[in-house]
Amino acid sequence: MDDKTITLVQDSFAQVVPIKDTAAEIFYADLFETAPHVQPYFANANMAEQGSKLMMTLGIVVNGLRNLPAIVPVAQDLAVKHVDYGVKAEDYAAVGASLLRTLEKGLGDGFTPEVKDAWITAYTTLSGVMIDAAYGTEAAQ
């Protein structure tokens, strides 16, 4: 990831932070509507707490993009833990799509094609590493 991509992701995420609770609600509503098969993963979850965890984790990852060697092992560990919840490699695409739609709704006109491309690059990079850690190299391709 180049510096411009990282800056676009970090600057746009900074605009989401003030509406983080709403953004989490939008994200999970979109995810459950567009990928209802993932809803059982959250059957026992307090969704307000889950939303807080999501936004906190996103914040850590986004703020750490300039130091990928520190962030990658954390993302890999998270991915391996998610296997125990039943998460499948193909679920990452649904999560990424819901994340993009959430950012589009939350940022409005600030979600420019350039910002969208930056998020796609960041998400593709990290999800590829996560899928590889949890399911192997073939699943990440």
CSV table of C-alpha atoms in Angstrom, one decimal, residues 25-139:
chain,number,residue,atom,x,y,z
A,25,GLU,CA,-25.4,-0.4,13.2
A,26,ILE,CA,-25.4,0.4,9.4
A,27,PHE,CA,-22.7,-2.2,8.8
A,28,TYR,CA,-24.4,-5.1,10.6
A,29,ALA,CA,-27.8,-4.2,9.2
A,30,ASP,CA,-26.3,-4.3,5.7
A,31,LEU,CA,-24.3,-7.5,6.4
A,32,PHE,CA,-27.3,-9.4,7.8
A,33,GLU,CA,-29.5,-8.2,4.9
A,34,THR,CA,-27.1,-9.0,2.1
A,35,ALA,CA,-25.4,-12.1,3.7
A,36,PRO,CA,-28.0,-13.6,6.1
A,37,HIS,CA,-26.0,-16.8,6.4
A,38,VAL,CA,-23.6,-15.0,8.7
A,39,GLN,CA,-26.2,-13.9,11.2
A,40,PRO,CA,-25.9,-17.2,13.2
A,41,TYR,CA,-22.3,-16.3,13.9
A,42,PHE,CA,-23.7,-13.5,16.1
A,43,ALA,CA,-26.5,-15.5,17.7
A,44,ASN,CA,-25.2,-15.0,21.3
A,45,ALA,CA,-23.6,-11.6,20.7
A,46,ASN,CA,-24.7,-8.3,22.3
A,47,MET,CA,-24.7,-6.3,19.0
A,48,ALA,CA,-24.0,-3.0,20.7
A,49,GLU,CA,-20.8,-4.5,22.2
A,50,GLN,CA,-20.0,-6.2,18.9
A,51,GLY,CA,-20.4,-2.9,17.1
A,52,SER,CA,-18.0,-1.3,19.6
A,53,LYS,CA,-15.5,-4.1,19.0
A,54,LEU,CA,-15.8,-3.7,15.3
A,55,MET,CA,-15.1,0.0,15.3
A,56,MET,CA,-12.2,-0.4,17.8
A,57,THR,CA,-10.6,-3.1,15.7
A,58,LEU,CA,-11.1,-1.1,12.5
A,59,GLY,CA,-9.5,1.9,14.3
A,60,ILE,CA,-6.5,-0.1,15.4
A,61,VAL,CA,-6.0,-1.5,11.9
A,62,VAL,CA,-6.5,1.8,10.1
A,63,ASN,CA,-4.2,3.6,12.4
A,64,GLY,CA,-1.6,0.9,12.0
A,65,LEU,CA,-1.5,0.8,8.2
A,66,ARG,CA,1.9,2.5,8.1
A,67,ASN,CA,3.3,-0.3,10.2
A,68,LEU,CA,1.9,-3.4,8.5
A,69,PRO,CA,4.5,-5.7,10.2
A,70,ALA,CA,2.9,-4.9,13.5
A,71,ILE,CA,-0.7,-5.2,12.3
A,72,VAL,CA,-0.5,-8.3,10.2
A,73,PRO,CA,0.1,-10.8,13.0
A,74,VAL,CA,-2.8,-9.3,15.0
A,75,ALA,CA,-5.0,-9.6,11.9
A,76,GLN,CA,-3.9,-13.2,11.3
A,77,ASP,CA,-4.6,-14.2,15.0
A,78,LEU,CA,-8.1,-12.6,14.7
A,79,ALA,CA,-8.8,-14.5,11.5
A,80,VAL,CA,-7.8,-17.8,13.1
A,81,LYS,CA,-10.0,-17.1,16.1
A,82,HIS,CA,-13.0,-16.4,13.7
A,83,VAL,CA,-12.7,-19.9,12.3
A,84,ASP,CA,-14.1,-21.1,15.7
A,85,TYR,CA,-17.2,-19.0,15.1
A,86,GLY,CA,-17.8,-20.7,11.8
A,87,VAL,CA,-16.5,-17.9,9.6
A,88,LYS,CA,-15.6,-19.1,6.1
A,89,ALA,CA,-13.1,-17.7,3.6
A,90,GLU,CA,-15.9,-16.6,1.3
A,91,ASP,CA,-17.5,-14.5,4.1
A,92,TYR,CA,-14.7,-12.0,3.8
A,93,ALA,CA,-16.1,-10.8,0.5
A,94,ALA,CA,-19.5,-10.1,2.1
A,95,VAL,CA,-17.9,-8.3,5.0
A,96,GLY,CA,-15.9,-6.1,2.6
A,97,ALA,CA,-18.9,-5.3,0.5
A,98,SER,CA,-20.9,-4.3,3.6
A,99,LEU,CA,-17.9,-2.2,4.8
A,100,LEU,CA,-17.8,-0.3,1.5
A,101,ARG,CA,-21.6,0.3,1.6
A,102,THR,CA,-21.3,1.5,5.2
A,103,LEU,CA,-18.5,3.9,4.3
A,104,GLU,CA,-20.6,5.2,1.3
A,105,LYS,CA,-23.6,5.9,3.6
A,106,GLY,CA,-21.5,7.3,6.4
A,107,LEU,CA,-19.2,9.5,4.3
A,108,GLY,CA,-21.7,10.7,1.7
A,109,ASP,CA,-20.0,12.9,-0.9
A,110,GLY,CA,-16.7,12.2,0.9
A,111,PHE,CA,-16.8,8.6,-0.4
A,112,THR,CA,-15.2,9.5,-3.7
A,113,PRO,CA,-14.0,6.9,-6.2
A,114,GLU,CA,-10.5,7.5,-5.0
A,115,VAL,CA,-11.4,6.9,-1.4
A,116,LYS,CA,-13.4,3.8,-2.4
A,117,ASP,CA,-10.3,2.4,-4.3
A,118,ALA,CA,-8.1,3.1,-1.3
A,119,TRP,CA,-10.4,1.1,1.0
A,120,ILE,CA,-10.6,-1.7,-1.5
A,121,THR,CA,-6.9,-1.9,-1.6
A,122,ALA,CA,-6.5,-1.8,2.2
A,123,TYR,CA,-9.3,-4.4,2.7
A,124,THR,CA,-8.1,-6.7,0.0
A,125,THR,CA,-4.6,-6.6,1.4
A,126,LEU,CA,-5.6,-7.4,4.9
A,127,SER,CA,-8.4,-9.9,4.1
A,128,GLY,CA,-5.9,-11.8,1.9
A,129,VAL,CA,-3.5,-12.1,4.8
A,130,MET,CA,-6.3,-13.1,7.1
A,131,ILE,CA,-7.7,-15.7,4.8
A,132,ASP,CA,-4.3,-17.1,4.1
A,133,ALA,CA,-3.6,-17.4,7.9
A,134,ALA,CA,-7.0,-19.1,8.6
A,135,TYR,CA,-7.6,-21.2,5.6
A,136,GLY,CA,-4.4,-21.5,3.6
A,137,THR,CA,-2.9,-19.8,0.5
A,138,GLU,CA,-5.3,-21.4,-2.0
A,139,ALA,CA,-8.3,-19.9,-0.2
